[in-house]
Amino acid sequence: MTINYKKGDTVLVTYKRVNYTHIMKSVGVVFEVSDKEVVLAHNFTGLTPIDTTKIALDKIIESKGIIPTNINSPDDLKSLKLV
Amino acid sequence: MPSFNILKYGMNKFVAIRYIDALYYTETVLDYTVFPVHITVGNLIDLTQDILISFTERNGEPCEGLRIPKKALVLNEKKEDTLSDLSFRVGLDIGLYWKDVVHFTDCQIPEACTPMYSEGLLLEVTSDAYIIKDPNTIKIGKKIANHPLDGKPTFIVIPKSFVTDIKFYDNKL
Protein backbone atom coordinates (compact mmCIF):
# COMPACT_ATOMS: atom_id res chain seq x y z
CA MET A 1 0.00 0.00 0.00
CA THR A 2 1.33 3.42 -0.89
CA ILE A 3 0.34 6.89 0.17
CA ASN A 4 -0.01 10.15 -1.67
CA TYR A 5 3.31 11.88 -1.19
CA LYS A 6 3.20 15.46 -0.03
CA LYS A 7 6.29 17.61 0.22
CA GLY A 8 7.34 18.05 3.82
CA ASP A 9 5.76 14.85 5.11
CA THR A 10 7.97 12.42 7.01
CA VAL A 11 7.58 8.92 5.64
CA LEU A 12 8.93 5.40 5.92
CA VAL A 13 9.21 3.76 2.51
CA THR A 14 9.81 0.07 1.88
CA TYR A 15 11.09 -0.71 -1.61
CA LYS A 16 12.98 -3.24 -3.70
CA ARG A 17 16.45 -2.82 -5.16
CA VAL A 18 19.09 -4.75 -7.12
CA ASN A 19 17.03 -7.29 -9.04
CA TYR A 20 14.59 -7.43 -6.15
CA THR A 21 17.09 -9.20 -3.89
CA HIS A 22 17.29 -6.32 -1.43
CA ILE A 23 14.38 -5.05 0.57
CA MET A 24 15.18 -1.49 1.55
CA LYS A 25 13.56 0.73 4.14
CA SER A 26 14.21 4.43 4.07
CA VAL A 27 12.97 7.18 6.33
CA GLY A 28 13.02 10.83 5.39
CA VAL A 29 11.13 13.96 4.51
CA VAL A 30 9.48 14.10 1.10
CA PHE A 31 11.56 16.66 -0.76
CA GLU A 32 10.48 16.11 -4.34
CA VAL A 33 7.81 13.98 -5.92
CA SER A 34 6.90 13.27 -9.55
CA ASP A 35 4.88 10.66 -11.39
CA LYS A 36 7.99 8.45 -11.53
CA GLU A 37 9.90 8.91 -8.32
CA VAL A 38 10.03 10.37 -4.85
CA VAL A 39 13.08 11.99 -3.27
CA LEU A 40 13.50 11.63 0.48
CA ALA A 41 15.77 13.99 2.36
CA HIS A 42 17.36 12.59 5.49
CA ASN A 43 19.02 15.69 6.86
CA PHE A 44 18.89 19.39 6.20
CA THR A 45 20.70 22.63 6.77
CA GLY A 46 17.84 25.08 6.79
CA LEU A 47 15.79 24.02 3.77
CA THR A 48 18.76 22.61 1.88
CA PRO A 49 18.97 18.81 1.94
CA ILE A 50 22.34 17.23 2.66
CA ASP A 51 21.67 13.52 2.08
CA THR A 52 18.84 12.27 -0.10
CA THR A 53 17.51 9.03 -1.53
CA LYS A 54 15.69 8.83 -4.86
CA ILE A 55 13.16 6.00 -5.07
CA ALA A 56 11.31 4.91 -8.19
CA LEU A 57 7.60 4.68 -7.48
CA ASP A 58 7.26 1.34 -9.26
CA LYS A 59 9.77 -0.22 -6.83
CA ILE A 60 7.85 0.81 -3.73
CA ILE A 61 6.21 -1.94 -1.72
CA GLU A 62 4.80 0.13 1.09
CA SER A 63 4.81 3.67 2.39
CA LYS A 64 3.49 5.14 5.58
CA GLY A 65 3.60 8.49 7.27
CA ILE A 66 5.45 8.71 10.56
CA ILE A 67 5.80 11.27 13.31
CA PRO A 68 9.36 11.28 14.64
CA THR A 69 10.06 12.10 18.25
CA ASN A 70 11.71 15.48 18.57
CA ILE A 71 14.81 15.47 20.74
CA ASN A 72 14.96 18.95 22.18
CA SER A 73 16.24 18.49 25.70
CA PRO A 74 18.40 16.19 27.82
CA ASP A 75 15.18 14.80 29.30
CA ASP A 76 13.98 13.85 25.82
CA LEU A 77 17.21 11.98 25.37
CA LYS A 78 16.88 10.20 28.70
CA SER A 79 13.32 9.18 27.94
CA LEU A 80 14.39 7.17 24.90
CA LYS A 81 14.56 3.51 25.69
CA LEU A 82 16.06 1.14 23.20
CA VAL A 83 15.08 -2.49 23.44
CA MET B 1 32.03 -6.95 16.74
CA PRO B 2 30.47 -3.53 16.97
CA SER B 3 30.19 -2.04 20.44
CA PHE B 4 26.45 -1.51 20.14
CA ASN B 5 23.84 -4.17 20.68
CA ILE B 6 22.74 -5.67 17.37
CA LEU B 7 19.36 -6.44 18.92
CA LYS B 8 18.65 -2.75 18.96
CA TYR B 9 18.23 -2.77 15.21
CA GLY B 10 14.79 -2.22 13.80
CA MET B 11 12.87 0.55 12.11
CA ASN B 12 10.84 1.51 15.11
CA LYS B 13 12.35 4.50 16.94
CA PHE B 14 12.09 7.48 14.68
CA VAL B 15 13.64 10.67 15.94
CA ALA B 16 14.29 14.17 14.71
CA ILE B 17 17.56 15.62 15.96
CA ARG B 18 19.21 19.00 15.63
CA TYR B 19 23.00 19.11 15.62
CA ILE B 20 25.98 21.20 14.65
CA ASP B 21 29.18 20.27 12.86
CA ALA B 22 32.63 21.74 12.34
CA LEU B 23 32.96 24.17 9.44
CA TYR B 24 35.69 24.34 6.84
CA TYR B 25 36.38 27.46 4.79
CA THR B 26 38.52 27.85 1.70
CA GLU B 27 37.91 31.57 1.23
CA THR B 28 40.59 34.02 2.26
CA VAL B 29 38.14 36.08 4.30
CA LEU B 30 36.31 34.32 7.09
CA ASP B 31 32.53 34.71 7.02
CA TYR B 32 31.52 32.96 10.21
CA THR B 33 28.87 34.16 12.61
CA VAL B 34 27.22 31.09 14.07
CA PHE B 35 27.09 27.35 13.51
CA PRO B 36 24.25 26.41 11.16
CA VAL B 37 21.92 23.90 12.74
CA HIS B 38 21.38 20.68 10.82
CA ILE B 39 18.25 18.61 11.26
CA THR B 40 18.17 14.89 10.65
CA VAL B 41 15.35 12.37 10.71
CA GLY B 42 16.05 8.70 11.12
CA ASN B 43 15.81 5.54 13.11
CA LEU B 44 17.64 5.67 16.41
CA ILE B 45 19.94 2.66 16.69
CA ASP B 46 22.06 3.47 19.68
CA LEU B 47 22.80 6.31 22.08
CA THR B 48 25.22 4.66 24.46
CA GLN B 49 28.26 6.70 23.49
CA ASP B 50 27.15 8.77 20.53
CA ILE B 51 23.88 9.16 18.68
CA LEU B 52 23.69 6.53 15.96
CA ILE B 53 20.93 7.07 13.43
CA SER B 54 20.13 5.20 10.24
CA PHE B 55 18.23 6.64 7.30
CA THR B 56 18.15 3.49 5.27
CA GLU B 57 18.30 -0.20 6.05
CA ARG B 58 18.91 -3.10 3.70
CA ASN B 59 17.34 -6.43 4.51
CA GLY B 60 16.95 -5.28 8.10
CA GLU B 61 20.51 -3.97 8.50
CA PRO B 62 21.34 -0.27 8.93
CA CYS B 63 22.91 0.83 5.68
CA GLU B 64 23.24 4.60 5.72
CA GLY B 65 23.13 7.11 8.51
CA LEU B 66 25.04 9.28 10.92
CA ARG B 67 27.06 8.85 14.08
CA ILE B 68 26.85 12.14 15.94
CA PRO B 69 28.70 13.03 19.15
CA LYS B 70 26.16 13.71 21.89
CA LYS B 71 27.78 17.08 22.47
CA ALA B 72 26.91 18.06 18.91
CA LEU B 73 23.20 17.95 19.71
CA VAL B 74 21.39 21.24 19.95
CA LEU B 75 19.40 20.89 23.15
CA ASN B 76 17.55 23.38 25.28
CA GLU B 77 20.11 23.49 28.02
CA LYS B 78 22.80 25.73 29.31
CA LYS B 79 26.11 24.69 27.82
CA GLU B 80 28.93 24.57 30.29
CA ASP B 81 32.35 25.47 29.06
CA THR B 82 34.40 22.68 30.53
CA LEU B 83 37.62 23.70 28.81
CA SER B 84 39.88 26.40 30.03
CA ASP B 85 39.63 29.86 28.52
CA LEU B 86 41.96 29.94 25.53
CA SER B 87 41.48 33.59 24.62
CA PHE B 88 44.97 34.31 25.91
CA ARG B 89 46.28 31.99 23.19
CA VAL B 90 44.78 33.99 20.33
CA GLY B 91 47.48 34.70 17.75
CA LEU B 92 49.53 31.69 18.76
CA ASP B 93 49.71 28.16 17.44
CA ILE B 94 47.49 25.54 18.95
CA GLY B 95 46.45 21.95 18.38
CA LEU B 96 42.98 20.62 19.11
CA TYR B 97 41.79 17.06 19.36
CA TRP B 98 38.11 16.69 18.61
CA LYS B 99 35.41 14.21 17.60
CA ASP B 100 33.71 14.53 14.23
CA VAL B 101 30.28 13.56 12.94
CA VAL B 102 30.46 10.49 10.68
CA HIS B 103 28.23 9.80 7.70
CA PHE B 104 28.20 6.08 7.01
CA THR B 105 27.10 4.21 3.89
CA ASP B 106 27.15 0.65 2.51
CA CYS B 107 26.15 -0.75 5.90
CA GLN B 108 29.63 0.09 7.28
CA ILE B 109 28.60 1.33 10.71
CA PRO B 110 31.43 3.20 12.44
CA GLU B 111 32.12 2.05 15.96
CA ALA B 112 32.97 5.56 17.12
CA CYS B 113 32.96 9.15 15.97
CA THR B 114 36.11 9.95 14.03
CA PRO B 115 38.88 11.32 16.24
CA MET B 116 40.41 14.38 14.59
CA TYR B 117 43.38 16.64 15.19
CA SER B 118 43.60 20.21 13.88
CA GLU B 119 46.51 22.57 14.36
CA GLY B 120 47.26 26.07 13.23
CA LEU B 121 47.01 29.66 14.34
CA LEU B 122 44.25 30.32 16.89
CA LEU B 123 42.54 33.27 15.23
CA GLU B 124 39.58 33.76 17.52
CA VAL B 125 37.72 32.24 20.44
CA THR B 126 33.96 32.82 20.44
CA SER B 127 31.39 31.75 22.99
CA ASP B 128 30.96 28.41 21.24
CA ALA B 129 33.86 27.93 18.84
CA TYR B 130 37.58 27.91 18.23
CA ILE B 131 38.61 29.40 14.90
CA ILE B 132 41.93 28.23 13.48
CA LYS B 133 43.60 29.89 10.52
CA ASP B 134 45.55 27.86 7.93
CA PRO B 135 44.72 24.62 9.71
CA ASN B 136 46.16 21.22 9.12
CA THR B 137 43.57 18.61 10.02
CA ILE B 138 44.04 14.87 10.14
CA LYS B 139 41.81 11.95 10.91
CA ILE B 140 43.32 9.83 13.63
CA GLY B 141 42.75 6.13 13.35
CA LYS B 142 44.00 3.03 11.75
CA LYS B 143 44.94 5.11 8.76
CA ILE B 144 45.92 8.71 9.33
CA ALA B 145 44.61 10.86 6.51
CA ASN B 146 44.43 14.55 5.79
CA HIS B 147 40.95 16.01 6.06
CA PRO B 148 39.29 17.21 3.96
CA LEU B 149 40.97 15.35 1.14
CA ASP B 150 40.21 17.93 -1.53
CA GLY B 151 41.57 21.43 -1.13
CA LYS B 152 43.36 23.10 1.72
CA PRO B 153 41.07 24.98 4.09
CA THR B 154 41.97 28.51 5.06
CA PHE B 155 39.96 28.34 8.26
CA ILE B 156 38.31 25.74 10.41
CA VAL B 157 35.66 26.52 13.01
CA ILE B 158 35.41 23.82 15.66
CA PRO B 159 32.60 23.73 18.21
CA LYS B 160 34.07 24.00 21.69
CA SER B 161 31.91 21.10 22.80
CA PHE B 162 33.63 18.81 20.26
CA VAL B 163 37.11 19.36 21.68
CA THR B 164 38.52 16.57 23.80
CA ASP B 165 42.08 17.80 24.35
CA ILE B 166 44.34 20.75 23.64
CA LYS B 167 47.99 20.85 22.69
CA PHE B 168 50.19 23.90 23.05
CA TYR B 169 53.28 24.40 20.99
CA ASP B 170 55.40 25.90 23.69
CA ASN B 171 55.98 24.90 27.25
CA LYS B 172 55.91 28.37 28.75
CA LEU B 173 52.27 28.10 29.81
mmCIF file of C-alpha atoms in Angstrom:
data_model
loop_
_atom_site.group_PDB
_atom_site.id
_atom_site.type_symbol
_atom_site.label_atom_id
_atom_site.label_comp_id
_atom_site.label_asym_id
_atom_site.label_seq_id
_atom_site.Cartn_x
_atom_site.Cartn_y
_atom_site.Cartn_z
ATOM 1 C CA MET A 1 0.000 0.000 0.000
ATOM 2 C CA THR A 2 1.327 3.419 -0.890
ATOM 3 C CA ILE A 3 0.337 6.889 0.167
ATOM 4 C CA ASN A 4 -0.013 10.146 -1.669
ATOM 5 C CA TYR A 5 3.309 11.876 -1.194
ATOM 6 C CA LYS A 6 3.199 15.456 -0.034
ATOM 7 C CA LYS A 7 6.287 17.609 0.215
ATOM 8 C CA GLY A 8 7.335 18.045 3.816
ATOM 9 C CA ASP A 9 5.761 14.848 5.110
ATOM 10 C CA THR A 10 7.972 12.422 7.011
ATOM 11 C CA VAL A 11 7.577 8.920 5.639
ATOM 12 C CA LEU A 12 8.933 5.398 5.923
ATOM 13 C CA VAL A 13 9.208 3.764 2.511
ATOM 14 C CA THR A 14 9.812 0.070 1.880
ATOM 15 C CA TYR A 15 11.093 -0.708 -1.605
ATOM 16 C CA LYS A 16 12.984 -3.244 -3.705
ATOM 17 C CA ARG A 17 16.447 -2.823 -5.159
ATOM 18 C CA VAL A 18 19.087 -4.747 -7.123
ATOM 19 C CA ASN A 19 17.026 -7.293 -9.036
ATOM 20 C CA TYR A 20 14.591 -7.427 -6.152
ATOM 21 C CA THR A 21 17.091 -9.201 -3.892
ATOM 22 C CA HIS A 22 17.290 -6.323 -1.426
ATOM 23 C CA ILE A 23 14.385 -5.051 0.571
ATOM 24 C CA MET A 24 15.181 -1.493 1.552
ATOM 25 C CA LYS A 25 13.558 0.726 4.140
ATOM 26 C CA SER A 26 14.210 4.427 4.072
ATOM 27 C CA VAL A 27 12.973 7.181 6.328
ATOM 28 C CA GLY A 28 13.019 10.829 5.392
ATOM 29 C CA VAL A 29 11.134 13.960 4.515
ATOM 30 C CA VAL A 30 9.481 14.095 1.100
ATOM 31 C CA PHE A 31 11.563 16.657 -0.756
ATOM 32 C CA GLU A 32 10.477 16.110 -4.339
ATOM 33 C CA VAL A 33 7.808 13.978 -5.921
ATOM 34 C CA SER A 34 6.905 13.272 -9.545
ATOM 35 C CA ASP A 35 4.885 10.662 -11.394
ATOM 36 C CA LYS A 36 7.987 8.451 -11.528
ATOM 37 C CA GLU A 37 9.904 8.911 -8.316
ATOM 38 C CA VAL A 38 10.029 10.374 -4.852
ATOM 39 C CA VAL A 39 13.079 11.989 -3.272
ATOM 40 C CA LEU A 40 13.498 11.626 0.475
ATOM 41 C CA ALA A 41 15.768 13.991 2.361
ATOM 42 C CA HIS A 42 17.362 12.594 5.486
ATOM 43 C CA ASN A 43 19.024 15.687 6.864
ATOM 44 C CA PHE A 44 18.888 19.389 6.203
ATOM 45 C CA THR A 45 20.696 22.625 6.769
ATOM 46 C CA GLY A 46 17.839 25.078 6.787
ATOM 47 C CA LEU A 47 15.789 24.023 3.775
ATOM 48 C CA THR A 48 18.761 22.610 1.880
ATOM 49 C CA PRO A 49 18.970 18.815 1.937
ATOM 50 C CA ILE A 50 22.345 17.234 2.661
ATOM 51 C CA ASP A 51 21.674 13.522 2.078
ATOM 52 C CA THR A 52 18.845 12.272 -0.101
ATOM 53 C CA THR A 53 17.513 9.027 -1.529
ATOM 54 C CA LYS A 54 15.689 8.825 -4.858
ATOM 55 C CA ILE A 55 13.158 6.001 -5.065
ATOM 56 C CA ALA A 56 11.310 4.907 -8.188
ATOM 57 C CA LEU A 57 7.600 4.681 -7.476
ATOM 58 C CA ASP A 58 7.260 1.337 -9.257
ATOM 59 C CA LYS A 59 9.773 -0.219 -6.829
ATOM 60 C CA ILE A 60 7.848 0.808 -3.729
ATOM 61 C CA ILE A 61 6.212 -1.937 -1.725
ATOM 62 C CA GLU A 62 4.798 0.125 1.093
ATOM 63 C CA SER A 63 4.809 3.673 2.392
ATOM 64 C CA LYS A 64 3.495 5.137 5.577
ATOM 65 C CA GLY A 65 3.604 8.490 7.268
ATOM 66 C CA ILE A 66 5.453 8.711 10.561
ATOM 67 C CA ILE A 67 5.802 11.273 13.308
ATOM 68 C CA PRO A 68 9.364 11.284 14.638
ATOM 69 C CA THR A 69 10.064 12.096 18.254
ATOM 70 C CA ASN A 70 11.713 15.479 18.570
ATOM 71 C CA ILE A 71 14.807 15.468 20.739
ATOM 72 C CA ASN A 72 14.958 18.951 22.182
ATOM 73 C CA SER A 73 16.242 18.489 25.698
ATOM 74 C CA PRO A 74 18.396 16.195 27.816
ATOM 75 C CA ASP A 75 15.176 14.797 29.303
ATOM 76 C CA ASP A 76 13.978 13.853 25.823
ATOM 77 C CA LEU A 77 17.213 11.980 25.371
ATOM 78 C CA LYS A 78 16.880 10.203 28.704
ATOM 79 C CA SER A 79 13.323 9.184 27.940
ATOM 80 C CA LEU A 80 14.390 7.170 24.904
ATOM 81 C CA LYS A 81 14.564 3.513 25.688
ATOM 82 C CA LEU A 82 16.062 1.138 23.200
ATOM 83 C CA VAL A 83 15.077 -2.490 23.439
ATOM 84 C CA MET B 1 32.028 -6.950 16.745
ATOM 85 C CA PRO B 2 30.471 -3.526 16.968
ATOM 86 C CA SER B 3 30.192 -2.045 20.441
ATOM 87 C CA PHE B 4 26.448 -1.505 20.142
ATOM 88 C CA ASN B 5 23.838 -4.167 20.677
ATOM 89 C CA ILE B 6 22.741 -5.666 17.373
ATOM 90 C CA LEU B 7 19.359 -6.443 18.923
ATOM 91 C CA LYS B 8 18.646 -2.750 18.956
ATOM 92 C CA TYR B 9 18.226 -2.774 15.206
ATOM 93 C CA GLY B 10 14.786 -2.218 13.802
ATOM 94 C CA MET B 11 12.872 0.553 12.113
ATOM 95 C CA ASN B 12 10.840 1.511 15.109
ATOM 96 C CA LYS B 13 12.354 4.497 16.940
ATOM 97 C CA PHE B 14 12.095 7.479 14.675
ATOM 98 C CA VAL B 15 13.637 10.673 15.943
ATOM 99 C CA ALA B 16 14.292 14.174 14.706
ATOM 100 C CA ILE B 17 17.555 15.622 15.960
ATOM 101 C CA ARG B 18 19.206 18.997 15.626
ATOM 102 C CA TYR B 19 22.996 19.111 15.616
ATOM 103 C CA ILE B 20 25.983 21.202 14.650
ATOM 104 C CA ASP B 21 29.179 20.268 12.861
ATOM 105 C CA ALA B 22 32.632 21.743 12.338
ATOM 106 C CA LEU B 23 32.960 24.173 9.443
ATOM 107 C CA TYR B 24 35.692 24.342 6.842
ATOM 108 C CA TYR B 25 36.378 27.459 4.788
ATOM 109 C CA THR B 26 38.519 27.848 1.704
ATOM 110 C CA GLU B 27 37.914 31.568 1.226
ATOM 111 C CA THR B 28 40.595 34.018 2.255
ATOM 112 C CA VAL B 29 38.142 36.076 4.302
ATOM 113 C CA LEU B 30 36.309 34.322 7.090
ATOM 114 C CA ASP B 31 32.526 34.714 7.018
ATOM 115 C CA TYR B 32 31.515 32.959 10.211
ATOM 116 C CA THR B 33 28.871 34.162 12.613
ATOM 117 C CA VAL B 34 27.216 31.093 14.067
ATOM 118 C CA PHE B 35 27.089 27.347 13.513
ATOM 119 C CA PRO B 36 24.251 26.415 11.162
ATOM 120 C CA VAL B 37 21.918 23.898 12.743
ATOM 121 C CA HIS B 38 21.380 20.677 10.824
ATOM 122 C CA ILE B 39 18.251 18.608 11.255
ATOM 123 C CA THR B 40 18.172 14.890 10.648
ATOM 124 C CA VAL B 41 15.348 12.373 10.712
ATOM 125 C CA GLY B 42 16.046 8.699 11.117
ATOM 126 C CA ASN B 43 15.813 5.544 13.105
ATOM 127 C CA LEU B 44 17.642 5.667 16.411
ATOM 128 C CA ILE B 45 19.937 2.663 16.692
ATOM 129 C CA ASP B 46 22.060 3.475 19.682
ATOM 130 C CA LEU B 47 22.803 6.309 22.080
ATOM 131 C CA THR B 48 25.218 4.655 24.456
ATOM 132 C CA GLN B 49 28.263 6.704 23.494
ATOM 133 C CA ASP B 50 27.146 8.768 20.531
ATOM 134 C CA ILE B 51 23.881 9.164 18.683
ATOM 135 C CA LEU B 52 23.694 6.528 15.962
ATOM 136 C CA ILE B 53 20.926 7.073 13.425
ATOM 137 C CA SER B 54 20.127 5.201 10.241
ATOM 138 C CA PHE B 55 18.230 6.643 7.304
ATOM 139 C CA THR B 56 18.146 3.485 5.275
ATOM 140 C CA GLU B 57 18.298 -0.198 6.052
ATOM 141 C CA ARG B 58 18.914 -3.104 3.697
ATOM 142 C CA ASN B 59 17.335 -6.435 4.514
ATOM 143 C CA GLY B 60 16.952 -5.278 8.100
ATOM 144 C CA GLU B 61 20.508 -3.970 8.502
ATOM 145 C CA PRO B 62 21.341 -0.271 8.933
ATOM 146 C CA CYS B 63 22.911 0.832 5.684
ATOM 147 C CA GLU B 64 23.240 4.605 5.717
ATOM 148 C CA GLY B 65 23.128 7.109 8.511
ATOM 149 C CA LEU B 66 25.040 9.281 10.916
ATOM 150 C CA ARG B 67 27.057 8.850 14.076
ATOM 151 C CA ILE B 68 26.855 12.136 15.942
ATOM 152 C CA PRO B 69 28.695 13.035 19.149
ATOM 153 C CA LYS B 70 26.161 13.707 21.892
ATOM 154 C CA LYS B 71 27.778 17.075 22.469
ATOM 155 C CA ALA B 72 26.913 18.064 18.910
ATOM 156 C CA LEU B 73 23.201 17.949 19.706
ATOM 157 C CA VAL B 74 21.385 21.243 19.952
ATOM 158 C CA LEU B 75 19.396 20.887 23.145
ATOM 159 C CA ASN B 76 17.551 23.383 25.279
ATOM 160 C CA GLU B 77 20.106 23.490 28.023
ATOM 161 C CA LYS B 78 22.800 25.729 29.310
ATOM 162 C CA LYS B 79 26.114 24.689 27.824
ATOM 163 C CA GLU B 80 28.932 24.573 30.288
ATOM 164 C CA ASP B 81 32.354 25.467 29.058
ATOM 165 C CA THR B 82 34.402 22.675 30.534
ATOM 166 C CA LEU B 83 37.616 23.700 28.808
ATOM 167 C CA SER B 84 39.877 26.399 30.032
ATOM 168 C CA ASP B 85 39.633 29.861 28.518
ATOM 169 C CA LEU B 86 41.956 29.945 25.532
ATOM 170 C CA SER B 87 41.478 33.592 24.617
ATOM 171 C CA PHE B 88 44.970 34.310 25.912
ATOM 172 C CA ARG B 89 46.285 31.988 23.192
ATOM 173 C CA VAL B 90 44.784 33.988 20.326
ATOM 174 C CA GLY B 91 47.477 34.700 17.751
ATOM 175 C CA LEU B 92 49.530 31.689 18.757
ATOM 176 C CA ASP B 93 49.707 28.160 17.435
ATOM 177 C CA ILE B 94 47.491 25.540 18.950
ATOM 178 C CA GLY B 95 46.450 21.947 18.382
ATOM 179 C CA LEU B 96 42.981 20.624 19.114
ATOM 180 C CA TYR B 97 41.794 17.058 19.362
ATOM 181 C CA TRP B 98 38.112 16.687 18.606
ATOM 182 C CA LYS B 99 35.405 14.206 17.597
ATOM 183 C CA ASP B 100 33.712 14.529 14.229
ATOM 184 C CA VAL B 101 30.276 13.565 12.942
ATOM 185 C CA VAL B 102 30.459 10.491 10.685
ATOM 186 C CA HIS B 103 28.227 9.798 7.698
ATOM 187 C CA PHE B 104 28.200 6.077 7.013
ATOM 188 C CA THR B 105 27.103 4.212 3.893
ATOM 189 C CA ASP B 106 27.154 0.654 2.512
ATOM 190 C CA CYS B 107 26.154 -0.749 5.903
ATOM 191 C CA GLN B 108 29.632 0.087 7.279
ATOM 192 C CA ILE B 109 28.602 1.329 10.705
ATOM 193 C CA PRO B 110 31.425 3.198 12.441
ATOM 194 C CA GLU B 111 32.120 2.047 15.961
ATOM 195 C CA ALA B 112 32.966 5.558 17.118
ATOM 196 C CA CYS B 113 32.963 9.146 15.967
ATOM 197 C CA THR B 114 36.114 9.951 14.027
ATOM 198 C CA PRO B 115 38.883 11.324 16.236
ATOM 199 C CA MET B 116 40.408 14.384 14.594
ATOM 200 C CA TYR B 117 43.381 16.636 15.188
ATOM 201 C CA SER B 118 43.604 20.213 13.885
ATOM 202 C CA GLU B 119 46.508 22.567 14.358
ATOM 203 C CA GLY B 120 47.258 26.072 13.231
ATOM 204 C CA LEU B 121 47.009 29.663 14.341
ATOM 205 C CA LEU B 122 44.254 30.317 16.890
ATOM 206 C CA LEU B 123 42.539 33.274 15.234
ATOM 207 C CA GLU B 124 39.582 33.757 17.516
ATOM 208 C CA VAL B 125 37.716 32.238 20.438
ATOM 209 C CA THR B 126 33.960 32.818 20.436
ATOM 210 C CA SER B 127 31.389 31.750 22.992
ATOM 211 C CA ASP B 128 30.962 28.407 21.244
ATOM 212 C CA ALA B 129 33.862 27.928 18.841
ATOM 213 C CA TYR B 130 37.580 27.912 18.232
ATOM 214 C CA ILE B 131 38.610 29.401 14.902
ATOM 215 C CA ILE B 132 41.929 28.228 13.485
ATOM 216 C CA LYS B 133 43.599 29.887 10.524
ATOM 217 C CA ASP B 134 45.552 27.862 7.929
ATOM 218 C CA PRO B 135 44.720 24.620 9.709
ATOM 219 C CA ASN B 136 46.155 21.216 9.123
ATOM 220 C CA THR B 137 43.575 18.610 10.024
ATOM 221 C CA ILE B 138 44.036 14.867 10.135
ATOM 222 C CA LYS B 139 41.806 11.950 10.905
ATOM 223 C CA ILE B 140 43.322 9.832 13.634
ATOM 224 C CA GLY B 141 42.748 6.131 13.352
ATOM 225 C CA LYS B 142 44.004 3.028 11.746
ATOM 226 C CA LYS B 143 44.939 5.111 8.765
ATOM 227 C CA ILE B 144 45.918 8.708 9.335
ATOM 228 C CA ALA B 145 44.615 10.865 6.515
ATOM 229 C CA ASN B 146 44.431 14.549 5.791
ATOM 230 C CA HIS B 147 40.954 16.006 6.057
ATOM 231 C CA PRO B 148 39.291 17.210 3.959
ATOM 232 C CA LEU B 149 40.970 15.347 1.140
ATOM 233 C CA ASP B 150 40.214 17.934 -1.533
ATOM 234 C CA GLY B 151 41.567 21.434 -1.127
ATOM 235 C CA LYS B 152 43.362 23.101 1.715
ATOM 236 C CA PRO B 153 41.067 24.984 4.088
ATOM 237 C CA THR B 154 41.974 28.508 5.061
ATOM 238 C CA PHE B 155 39.959 28.344 8.261
ATOM 239 C CA ILE B 156 38.311 25.740 10.407
ATOM 240 C CA VAL B 157 35.656 26.519 13.007
ATOM 241 C CA ILE B 158 35.411 23.815 15.656
ATOM 242 C CA PRO B 159 32.603 23.731 18.212
ATOM 243 C CA LYS B 160 34.072 23.997 21.690
ATOM 244 C CA SER B 161 31.912 21.096 22.800
ATOM 245 C CA PHE B 162 33.633 18.808 20.257
ATOM 246 C CA VAL B 163 37.115 19.358 21.675
ATOM 247 C CA THR B 164 38.520 16.569 23.796
ATOM 248 C CA ASP B 165 42.078 17.804 24.351
ATOM 249 C CA ILE B 166 44.341 20.754 23.641
ATOM 250 C CA LYS B 167 47.988 20.852 22.692
ATOM 251 C CA PHE B 168 50.188 23.903 23.052
ATOM 252 C CA TYR B 169 53.276 24.400 20.995
ATOM 253 C CA ASP B 170 55.396 25.901 23.688
ATOM 254 C CA ASN B 171 55.983 24.905 27.247
ATOM 255 C CA LYS B 172 55.911 28.368 28.755
ATOM 256 C CA LEU B 173 52.267 28.104 29.812
#
